[in-house]
CSV table of C-alpha atoms in Angstrom, one decimal:
chain,number,residue,atom,x,y,z
O,1,MET,CA,144.9,300.2,223.8
O,2,THR,CA,145.0,297.5,226.4
O,3,LEU,CA,147.5,298.9,229.4
O,4,SER,CA,147.3,298.1,233.1
O,5,VAL,CA,145.7,300.6,235.4
O,6,ASN,CA,149.1,301.3,237.0
O,7,GLN,CA,150.4,302.1,233.1
O,8,TRP,CA,147.6,304.6,232.7
O,9,LEU,CA,148.1,306.0,236.1
O,10,GLY,CA,151.6,306.8,235.0
O,11,LYS,CA,150.4,308.4,231.9
O,12,LEU,CA,147.7,310.5,233.7
O,13,LEU,CA,150.9,311.9,235.7
O,14,LEU,CA,152.7,313.0,232.6
O,15,HIS,CA,149.4,314.7,231.5
O,16,ASP,CA,148.2,312.5,228.6
O,17,ARG,CA,144.9,312.9,227.6
O,18,ARG,CA,143.6,309.3,226.6
O,19,ALA,CA,145.0,308.4,230.1
O,20,VAL,CA,142.6,311.2,232.0
O,21,ALA,CA,139.5,310.0,229.7
O,22,ARG,CA,140.0,306.3,230.4
O,23,LEU,CA,140.5,306.6,233.8
O,24,ILE,CA,137.6,308.8,234.5
O,25,SER,CA,135.4,305.8,232.9
O,26,TRP,CA,136.9,303.2,235.0
O,27,VAL,CA,136.0,305.1,238.3
O,28,GLU,CA,132.5,306.0,236.5
O,29,ASP,CA,132.0,302.1,235.8
O,30,ASN,CA,133.1,301.7,239.5
O,31,GLN,CA,136.3,299.6,238.4
O,32,GLU,CA,139.4,299.8,240.4
O,33,GLN,CA,138.2,302.7,241.7
O,34,SER,CA,139.9,302.9,245.0
O,35,GLU,CA,143.1,301.7,243.2
O,36,ILE,CA,142.9,304.9,240.9
O,37,MET,CA,141.9,307.5,243.3
O,38,ARG,CA,144.4,306.7,245.9
O,39,THR,CA,147.2,307.6,243.4
O,40,VAL,CA,145.1,310.7,242.0
O,41,ARG,CA,144.3,311.9,245.4
O,42,ALA,CA,147.7,312.2,246.2
O,43,GLN,CA,148.5,314.2,243.2
O,44,SER,CA,145.3,316.7,243.3
O,45,GLY,CA,143.0,318.4,246.0
O,46,GLN,CA,144.6,322.0,245.8
O,47,SER,CA,142.4,323.0,243.2
O,48,LEU,CA,139.0,324.6,244.4
O,49,VAL,CA,136.1,323.8,242.3
O,50,ILE,CA,133.6,326.4,240.8
O,51,GLY,CA,130.3,324.9,240.6
O,52,ILE,CA,127.4,325.9,238.3
O,53,THR,CA,123.8,325.2,239.1
O,54,GLY,CA,120.6,326.3,238.6
O,55,PRO,CA,117.3,325.3,236.6
O,56,PRO,CA,117.2,323.8,233.0
O,57,GLY,CA,118.0,326.5,230.3
O,58,VAL,CA,119.2,329.3,232.4
O,59,GLY,CA,122.7,329.2,230.4
O,60,LYS,CA,124.9,326.9,232.9
O,61,SER,CA,126.6,325.6,229.7
O,62,SER,CA,127.1,329.0,227.9
O,63,LEU,CA,128.3,330.6,231.3
O,64,VAL,CA,131.0,327.4,231.3
O,65,GLU,CA,131.9,328.2,228.0
O,66,ALA,CA,132.2,332.0,228.8
O,67,LEU,CA,134.3,331.7,231.9
O,68,THR,CA,136.6,329.3,230.2
O,69,ARG,CA,137.3,331.8,227.6
O,70,VAL,CA,138.2,334.4,230.2
O,71,TYR,CA,140.6,331.7,232.2
O,72,ARG,CA,142.5,330.7,228.6
O,73,GLN,CA,143.1,334.4,228.1
O,74,SER,CA,145.6,333.7,231.1
O,75,GLU,CA,146.7,330.6,230.2
O,76,GLU,CA,144.8,328.5,232.7
O,77,ARG,CA,144.3,324.8,231.6
O,78,VAL,CA,140.7,324.1,232.3
O,79,GLY,CA,138.9,320.8,233.2
O,80,ILE,CA,135.2,321.0,233.0
O,81,VAL,CA,132.6,318.2,234.3
O,82,ALA,CA,129.3,318.4,232.8
O,83,VAL,CA,126.7,316.4,234.1
O,84,ASP,CA,123.0,315.5,232.4
O,85,PRO,CA,120.6,313.5,233.6
O,86,SER,CA,120.3,309.6,232.9
O,87,SER,CA,117.1,308.0,231.8
O,88,PRO,CA,115.4,306.3,235.0
O,89,TYR,CA,113.9,303.7,232.8
O,90,SER,CA,116.8,302.4,230.0
O,91,GLY,CA,120.0,303.8,232.3
O,92,GLY,CA,121.0,305.8,229.1
O,93,ALA,CA,121.5,309.6,228.6
O,94,ILE,CA,121.8,312.3,226.1
O,95,LEU,CA,124.8,314.2,227.2
O,96,GLY,CA,124.3,317.8,225.1
O,97,ASP,CA,126.4,319.9,227.0
O,98,ARG,CA,129.4,320.1,224.9
O,99,ILE,CA,127.1,321.6,222.0
O,100,ARG,CA,127.3,325.1,224.0
O,101,MET,CA,131.1,324.8,224.2
O,102,GLN,CA,132.4,324.1,221.0
O,103,ALA,CA,134.9,327.0,221.0
O,104,HIS,CA,137.1,324.9,223.0
O,105,GLY,CA,136.5,322.0,221.1
O,106,THR,CA,140.1,321.5,219.7
O,107,ASP,CA,141.9,323.4,222.5
O,108,ARG,CA,144.2,320.6,224.0
O,109,ASP,CA,144.2,323.0,227.1
O,110,VAL,CA,140.8,322.4,228.1
O,111,PHE,CA,139.2,319.0,228.9
O,112,ILE,CA,135.4,318.7,228.9
O,113,ARG,CA,133.9,315.9,230.0
O,114,SER,CA,129.9,315.0,230.0
O,115,MET,CA,128.5,312.7,232.5
O,116,GLY,CA,125.2,310.7,233.2
O,117,THR,CA,123.7,311.0,236.7
O,118,ARG,CA,123.6,307.0,236.4
O,119,GLY,CA,120.7,307.0,239.0
O,120,HIS,CA,122.1,309.3,241.3
O,121,LEU,CA,120.0,312.3,242.7
O,122,GLY,CA,121.4,315.6,243.8
O,123,GLY,CA,122.3,317.1,240.5
O,124,VAL,CA,125.5,315.6,240.1
O,125,ALA,CA,126.7,311.9,239.9
O,126,ARG,CA,127.8,309.7,242.4
O,127,SER,CA,131.7,309.5,240.9
O,128,THR,CA,131.9,313.3,239.8
O,129,ALA,CA,133.9,314.3,242.7
O,130,ASP,CA,136.3,311.7,241.6
O,131,VAL,CA,136.3,312.8,238.3
O,132,LEU,CA,137.2,316.4,239.2
O,133,ARG,CA,140.2,315.1,240.8
O,134,ILE,CA,141.5,312.9,238.0
O,135,LEU,CA,141.3,316.0,235.9
O,136,GLU,CA,143.4,318.1,238.4
O,137,ALA,CA,145.8,315.3,238.4
O,138,GLY,CA,145.8,315.2,234.5
O,139,GLY,CA,146.9,318.8,234.2
O,140,TYR,CA,143.6,320.6,234.4
O,141,PRO,CA,143.9,322.7,237.6
O,142,ARG,CA,140.9,325.3,236.8
O,143,LEU,CA,138.1,323.2,237.8
O,144,LEU,CA,134.4,324.2,236.7
O,145,LEU,CA,131.7,321.6,237.3
O,146,GLU,CA,128.3,322.2,235.7
O,147,THR,CA,125.3,320.2,237.5
O,148,VAL,CA,122.2,318.9,235.8
O,149,GLY,CA,119.2,321.6,235.4
O,150,VAL,CA,117.8,321.5,238.9
O,151,GLY,CA,114.9,322.5,241.0
O,152,GLN,CA,114.7,323.8,244.2
O,153,SER,CA,116.1,321.0,246.7
O,154,GLU,CA,119.6,319.6,244.4
O,155,ILE,CA,122.4,320.8,246.7
O,156,GLU,CA,124.7,317.8,246.5
O,157,ILE,CA,127.0,320.7,244.8
O,158,MET,CA,127.9,321.8,248.3
O,159,ARG,CA,129.6,318.4,248.7
O,160,LEU,CA,131.5,319.0,245.5
O,161,ALA,CA,132.2,322.8,244.6
O,162,ASP,CA,134.3,325.1,246.9
O,163,THR,CA,132.4,327.8,245.1
O,164,VAL,CA,128.6,327.4,244.5
O,165,VAL,CA,127.4,329.6,241.8
O,166,VAL,CA,123.6,329.7,241.4
O,167,VAL,CA,122.5,330.8,238.3
O,168,LEU,CA,118.7,332.2,237.4
O,169,ASN,CA,117.0,334.3,235.1
O,170,PRO,CA,115.0,337.5,235.2
O,171,GLY,CA,111.3,336.7,235.4
O,172,THR,CA,111.1,333.2,236.6
O,173,GLY,CA,109.6,334.1,240.1
O,174,ASP,CA,108.8,336.4,242.7
O,175,GLY,CA,110.3,337.7,246.3
O,176,ILE,CA,108.9,334.4,247.6
O,177,GLN,CA,110.8,332.2,245.6
O,178,ALA,CA,114.0,334.0,246.7
O,179,ILE,CA,113.1,333.2,250.3
O,180,LYS,CA,112.2,329.6,249.7
O,181,ALA,CA,114.9,327.0,251.6
O,182,GLY,CA,117.1,324.5,249.5
O,183,ILE,CA,119.1,325.9,246.7
O,184,MET,CA,118.7,329.3,247.2
O,185,GLU,CA,120.5,328.7,250.4
O,186,VAL,CA,123.9,327.3,249.4
O,187,ALA,CA,124.7,330.0,246.6
O,188,ASP,CA,128.2,331.4,247.5
O,189,ILE,CA,127.7,333.8,244.3
O,190,PHE,CA,124.6,334.5,242.5
O,191,VAL,CA,124.3,335.1,239.0
O,192,ILE,CA,121.4,336.5,237.2
O,193,ASN,CA,122.0,335.6,233.3
O,194,LYS,CA,120.1,336.7,230.4
O,195,ALA,CA,120.2,340.0,232.0
O,196,ASP,CA,119.7,341.5,228.6
O,197,MET,CA,116.1,340.5,229.5
O,198,PRO,CA,113.7,342.8,231.4
O,199,GLY,CA,113.0,342.1,235.0
O,200,ALA,CA,117.1,341.5,236.1
O,201,GLU,CA,117.3,344.4,238.3
O,202,ARG,CA,113.7,343.6,240.2
O,203,MET,CA,115.4,340.2,240.6
O,204,LYS,CA,118.3,341.6,241.8
O,205,ASN,CA,116.8,343.3,244.5
O,206,ASP,CA,114.5,340.4,245.6
O,207,ILE,CA,117.5,338.4,246.3
O,208,GLU,CA,119.3,341.2,247.7
O,209,MET,CA,116.4,341.6,250.0
O,210,MET,CA,116.3,338.0,250.8
O,211,LEU,CA,120.1,338.1,251.9
O,212,ASP,CA,119.6,341.1,254.3
O,213,MET,CA,116.6,339.2,255.8
O,214,ASN,CA,118.6,336.2,256.8
O,215,GLY,CA,121.8,337.7,258.0
O,216,HIS,CA,122.9,335.1,255.0
O,217,GLY,CA,122.5,332.2,257.5
O,218,GLY,CA,125.0,333.6,260.0
O,219,ARG,CA,127.9,333.4,257.4
O,220,ALA,CA,130.5,335.5,257.1
O,221,TRP,CA,130.5,335.8,253.6
O,222,ARG,CA,127.6,337.7,252.2
O,223,PRO,CA,126.7,336.3,248.3
O,224,PRO,CA,126.9,338.9,246.0
O,225,VAL,CA,124.3,339.1,242.9
O,226,ILE,CA,126.1,339.7,239.7
O,227,LEU,CA,123.7,340.5,236.5
O,228,THR,CA,125.3,338.6,233.3
O,229,SER,CA,124.5,338.3,230.0
O,230,VAL,CA,126.7,335.7,227.9
O,231,LEU,CA,124.8,336.9,224.8
O,232,GLU,CA,126.2,340.4,225.2
O,233,GLY,CA,129.3,339.4,226.9
O,234,LYS,CA,128.5,341.5,230.1
O,235,GLY,CA,129.5,340.6,233.5
O,236,LEU,CA,131.6,337.7,233.2
O,237,HIS,CA,134.8,339.5,234.1
O,238,GLU,CA,132.8,340.6,237.4
O,239,LEU,CA,131.9,337.1,238.1
O,240,ILE,CA,135.5,336.0,237.6
O,241,ASP,CA,136.5,338.6,240.1
O,242,GLU,CA,133.9,337.7,242.5
O,243,ILE,CA,134.9,334.2,242.3
O,244,ALA,CA,138.7,335.1,243.0
O,245,ARG,CA,137.3,336.8,245.7
O,246,GLN,CA,135.3,334.1,247.5
O,247,GLN,CA,138.0,331.8,246.8
O,248,ALA,CA,140.3,334.2,248.7
O,249,PHE,CA,138.2,334.2,251.7
O,250,LEU,CA,137.9,330.9,252.0
O,251,SER,CA,141.2,330.4,252.7
O,252,GLU,CA,142.2,333.3,254.5
O,253,SER,CA,139.1,332.9,256.7
O,254,GLY,CA,139.8,329.2,257.4
O,255,THR,CA,136.5,328.2,256.0
O,256,LEU,CA,138.1,326.1,253.4
O,257,ILE,CA,139.3,324.0,255.9
O,258,ILE,CA,135.6,323.6,257.7
O,259,ARG,CA,134.3,323.0,254.2
O,260,ARG,CA,136.9,320.4,253.3
O,261,GLN,CA,135.9,318.6,256.8
O,262,GLU,CA,132.1,318.7,255.6
O,263,GLN,CA,133.0,317.7,251.8
O,264,LEU,CA,134.9,314.3,253.3
O,265,GLN,CA,132.0,313.6,255.8
O,266,ARG,CA,129.4,313.5,253.1
O,267,GLU,CA,131.9,311.9,250.8
O,268,VAL,CA,132.4,308.7,253.3
O,269,TRP,CA,128.9,308.7,254.1
O,270,GLN,CA,127.7,308.3,250.7
O,271,HIS,CA,130.2,305.3,250.2
O,272,LEU,CA,128.8,303.9,253.4
O,273,GLU,CA,125.2,304.3,251.8
O,274,ASP,CA,126.0,302.5,249.1
O,275,ARG,CA,127.4,299.6,250.8
O,276,LEU,CA,124.8,299.5,253.1
O,277,LYS,CA,122.1,299.5,250.0
O,278,GLU,CA,124.0,296.8,248.8
O,279,ALA,CA,123.7,294.6,252.2
O,280,PHE,CA,120.2,295.5,252.4
O,281,ASP,CA,119.4,294.5,248.9
O,282,SER,CA,120.8,291.1,249.3
O,283,LEU,CA,119.3,290.5,252.9
O,284,TRP,CA,116.0,291.7,251.5
O,285,PRO,CA,114.7,288.3,249.4
O,286,ALA,CA,116.5,285.9,252.2
O,287,LEU,CA,113.9,287.6,255.0
O,288,PRO,CA,111.4,285.0,256.4
O,289,THR,CA,107.7,285.3,254.8
O,290,GLU,CA,106.4,285.8,258.1
O,291,TRP,CA,108.4,289.4,259.0
O,292,LEU,CA,107.0,290.7,255.6
O,293,THR,CA,103.4,289.9,256.7
O,294,GLU,CA,104.0,291.4,260.1
O,295,GLY,CA,105.9,294.5,258.3
O,296,HIS,CA,102.9,295.3,256.5
O,297,LYS,CA,101.2,295.9,259.9
O,298,ASP,CA,104.4,297.3,261.6
O,299,PRO,CA,106.8,298.5,259.6
O,300,TYR,CA,109.1,300.4,261.9
O,301,GLN,CA,109.2,297.0,264.1
O,302,LEU,CA,110.2,295.3,260.6
O,303,VAL,CA,113.0,298.0,260.2
O,304,ASP,CA,114.3,297.2,264.0
O,305,LYS,CA,114.5,293.4,262.7
O,306,VAL,CA,116.3,294.3,259.8
O,307,TRP,CA,118.7,296.8,261.2
O,308,GLN,CA,119.8,294.3,264.0
O,309,LYS,CA,120.3,291.7,261.4
O,310,MET,CA,122.7,293.7,259.6
O,311,SER,CA,124.4,295.7,262.0
O,312,GLY,CA,124.3,292.7,264.7
O,313,HIS,CA,123.4,294.7,267.6
O,314,LYS,CA,120.3,295.9,268.7
O,315,ARG,CA,118.9,299.9,268.3
O,316,GLU,CA,119.0,300.5,272.0
O,317,GLY,CA,122.7,299.5,272.3
O,318,GLY,CA,123.7,302.8,271.0
O,319,ASN,CA,125.4,301.6,268.0
O,320,THR,CA,124.2,304.0,265.0
Q,1,MET,CA,130.2,296.2,240.5
Q,2,SER,CA,128.6,297.4,237.3
Q,3,GLN,CA,129.6,296.6,233.7
Q,4,PRO,CA,131.1,299.4,231.7
Q,5,ARG,CA,128.3,301.7,230.2
Q,6,ILE,CA,128.6,302.1,226.4
Q,7,ARG,CA,129.3,305.4,225.5
Q,8,VAL,CA,128.7,307.1,221.9
Q,9,LEU,CA,129.3,310.3,220.0
Q,10,VAL,CA,127.2,311.2,217.6
Q,11,GLY,CA,128.5,313.9,215.5
Q,12,LYS,CA,127.2,316.0,212.8
Q,13,PRO,CA,130.3,317.2,210.5
Q,14,GLY,CA,130.4,319.7,207.8
Q,15,LEU,CA,127.9,322.1,206.6
Q,16,ASP,CA,124.3,320.5,206.3
Q,17,GLY,CA,122.2,321.6,208.9
Q,18,HIS,CA,119.8,318.5,209.0
Q,19,ASP,CA,119.9,316.7,212.4
Q,20,ARG,CA,116.3,315.1,212.7
Q,21,GLY,CA,118.3,312.0,211.9
Q,22,ALA,CA,120.8,312.2,214.1
Q,23,LYS,CA,118.9,313.1,217.0
Q,24,VAL,CA,116.3,309.6,216.2
Q,25,ILE,CA,119.4,307.6,216.4
Q,26,ALA,CA,120.6,309.6,219.6
Q,27,ARG,CA,117.5,308.9,221.4
Q,28,ALA,CA,117.4,305.2,220.3
Q,29,LEU,CA,120.8,304.4,221.5
Q,30,ARG,CA,119.8,306.3,224.9
Q,31,ASP,CA,116.4,304.0,224.8
Q,32,ALA,CA,119.2,301.0,224.7
Q,33,GLY,CA,120.9,302.1,227.6
Q,34,MET,CA,123.8,303.9,226.0
Q,35,GLU,CA,125.2,307.7,226.9
Q,36,VAL,CA,125.1,309.6,223.6
Q,37,ILE,CA,127.3,312.4,223.5
Q,38,TYR,CA,126.1,314.8,220.9
Q,39,SER,CA,128.3,317.0,219.5
Q,40,GLY,CA,125.8,319.8,217.7
Q,41,LEU,CA,126.1,321.0,214.2
Q,42,HIS,CA,128.7,321.8,211.9
Q,43,GLN,CA,131.5,320.0,213.2
Q,44,THR,CA,135.0,319.6,212.0
Q,45,PRO,CA,136.9,316.1,212.0
Q,46,GLU,CA,139.2,317.6,214.5
Q,47,GLN,CA,136.5,318.4,217.2
Q,48,ILE,CA,134.7,315.4,216.5
Q,49,VAL,CA,137.9,313.3,217.3
Q,50,GLU,CA,139.0,315.6,220.2
Q,51,ALA,CA,135.5,315.0,221.5
Q,52,ALA,CA,135.6,311.1,221.1
Q,53,ILE,CA,138.9,310.9,223.0
Q,54,GLN,CA,138.1,313.5,225.9
Q,55,GLU,CA,134.5,311.7,226.2
Q,56,ASP,CA,136.3,308.2,225.9
Q,57,VAL,CA,133.7,306.8,223.7
Q,58,ASP,CA,133.5,303.3,222.4
Q,59,VAL,CA,131.8,304.5,219.2
Q,60,ILE,CA,131.7,307.4,216.7
Q,61,GLY,CA,128.5,307.9,214.4
Q,62,LEU,CA,128.7,310.6,212.2
Q,63,SER,CA,125.3,311.6,210.2
Q,64,ILE,CA,126.0,312.7,206.6
Q,65,LEU,CA,123.4,314.1,204.8
Q,66,SER,CA,125.6,316.6,202.5
Q,67,GLY,CA,127.5,314.4,200.2
Q,68,ALA,CA,130.5,314.9,202.1
Q,69,GLN,CA,131.0,311.2,203.2
Q,70,MET,CA,134.0,310.3,200.9
Q,71,THR,CA,136.3,313.3,202.4
Q,72,ILE,CA,135.2,313.1,206.2
Q,73,PHE,CA,135.3,309.3,206.9
Q,74,PRO,CA,139.0,309.3,205.7
Q,75,ARG,CA,139.8,312.4,207.5
Q,76,VAL,CA,138.4,311.2,211.0
Q,77,LYS,CA,139.7,307.7,210.8
Q,78,ALA,CA,143.4,309.3,209.8
Q,79,LEU,CA,142.9,311.6,212.9
Q,80,LEU,CA,142.0,308.6,215.0
Q,81,LYS,CA,144.9,306.9,213.8
Q,82,GLU,CA,146.8,309.8,214.4
Q,83,GLN,CA,145.9,310.0,217.9
Q,84,ASN,CA,146.4,306.6,218.6
Q,85,SER,CA,143.0,306.3,219.1
Q,86,GLU,CA,142.0,303.5,216.0
Q,87,ASP,CA,140.3,301.3,218.8
Q,88,ILE,CA,137.2,303.6,218.8
Q,89,LEU,CA,134.7,302.2,216.4
Q,90,LEU,CA,133.9,304.8,213.4
Q,91,ILE,CA,130.2,304.2,211.7
Q,92,GLY,CA,128.0,306.3,210.2
Q,93,GLY,CA,124.7,307.0,208.3
Q,94,GLY,CA,122.7,309.1,206.3
Q,95,THR,CA,122.0,309.5,202.4
Q,96,ILE,CA,125.3,307.8,201.3
Q,97,PRO,CA,125.1,305.9,197.7
Q,98,ASP,CA,125.9,302.2,197.6
Q,99,GLU,CA,129.1,302.7,195.5
Q,100,ASP,CA,130.6,304.7,198.1
Q,101,ILE,CA,129.3,302.4,200.8
Q,102,GLU,CA,131.5,299.7,199.2
Q,103,VAL,CA,134.5,302.0,199.0
Q,104,LEU,CA,134.6,303.2,202.4
Q,105,ILE,CA,134.0,299.7,204.1
Q,106,GLN,CA,136.5,298.3,201.7
Q,107,SER,CA,139.1,300.8,203.0
Q,108,GLY,CA,138.3,300.5,206.6
Q,109,ASP,CA,137.7,304.4,206.7
Q,110,ALA,CA,134.1,303.1,208.0
Q,111,GLU,CA,133.0,299.9,210.2
Q,112,ALA,CA,129.3,300.0,209.1
Q,113,LEU,CA,127.2,302.5,207.1
Q,114,PHE,CA,123.5,302.6,207.9
Q,115,THR,CA,121.0,304.5,204.9
Q,116,PRO,CA,117.9,305.8,205.5
Q,117,GLY,CA,115.2,303.1,206.5
Q,118,THR,CA,117.2,301.5,208.6
Q,119,PRO,CA,115.6,300.0,212.0
Q,120,THR,CA,117.5,301.6,214.9
Q,121,GLY,CA,117.3,298.5,216.4
Q,122,ASP,CA,119.8,297.2,213.8
Q,123,ILE,CA,122.1,299.9,214.8
Q,124,VAL,CA,121.7,299.0,218.4
Q,125,ALA,CA,122.2,295.3,218.0
Q,126,TRP,CA,125.2,296.1,215.6
Q,127,ILE,CA,127.1,298.2,218.2
Q,128,LYS,CA,126.4,295.8,221.5
Q,129,GLU,CA,127.5,292.8,219.2
Q,130,ARG,CA,130.4,294.7,217.9
Q,131,LEU,CA,131.4,295.5,221.2
Q,132,GLY,CA,130.6,292.4,222.9
Q,133,VAL,CA,129.2,294.0,225.9
Q,134,ASP,CA,125.8,294.7,227.1
Q,135,SER,CA,124.5,298.0,228.7
Q,136,PRO,CA,123.4,296.7,232.0
Q,137,PRO,CA,119.7,297.0,233.1
Q,138,TYR,CA,119.2,299.7,234.9
Q,139,GLU,CA,118.8,299.5,239.0
Q,140,HIS,CA,117.0,302.2,240.6
Q,141,ALA,CA,119.1,304.0,243.6
């Protein structure tokens, strides 16, 4: 179907599924992005995003599937974005998160979209925030985001999710892992999934101790630690309740406003960074050979020169 | 401004559980720069078409080793029509007899069918040529 952007946007607001799908593709491919998002943002932004993150294989997709089942029981329409890594060599990707979500495969009130990271680091793709809002504007207000399987420092989920759920498994590390910086600091809720396996209680204790120790970073919200077993269907309602409690806290405490400001700042920076990189990439091949020769000896001076060329200002001028 | 990336749904409809072939194809398409959504085993035609729509794929590739091709291809094609999504290319592969291939291609229920022994490069080339786009070479961020 060859329709114009405006025609697709019109269909989106009527909750047409193909329009949702097509507009997501355009935004992912960087086409008509700003025009699309102007309309979409005007019709979205109310929904709170639940972000599910954690190492590969801990059961993120299964947990998303299980949460979706519970939300469907109360007739909520669910939009899911599941991110998997793109190849650094070919740029291609195998997107396999749907496999765990087959139960909702023909439910028209659930929309599942798989994304490749397309070179973006941090556990999500560059356009994931936009894709979530397209789903919201397209009639799926209960938003779930599943990141790629992450290690210790992929924390960009903070930029996208209002509720960060960090999923771990028993037996994957001792108390030292729990006090390390990075992903352990950004959780609003900890989930120890596969709690039917040994060591779940011990891990819960380690995390609770970590939370007691650091006073949870001075935040008023103390992340709960929940034991779940998707296999045995345990802990899911408790998780749903804690998500609701955290989201109520966000609104009531005013934290949501602060978070949204931070999210906007990071989002604007990300797009600026893209433009800077574009400008840098086109400038670099045109640099005089002497500059490069000198640059090997004094890279910092080369940085100053390049910065001056790009910004039209000297660094000392206070323009950053 | 980047070029659209080719997206393909690799589907395993029906009852057969042999997905080595589907995985090999998925991997080959990935290495050719495409985004491959793998459906998992035992999918119904309804699940496959719904996934294809949500994922906005350019191509559906069905892997069939069960002998059910004469039922599944027409059913998927009919559902695509019903959903106004005939622009999605429907192709397939597996143990499909020549006489069935002829019928399915003739009827338009499949655009192309690849049997065992087909070099994966041929499938990549067919998709790229048919879509008239090339997956862009990857740029490091």
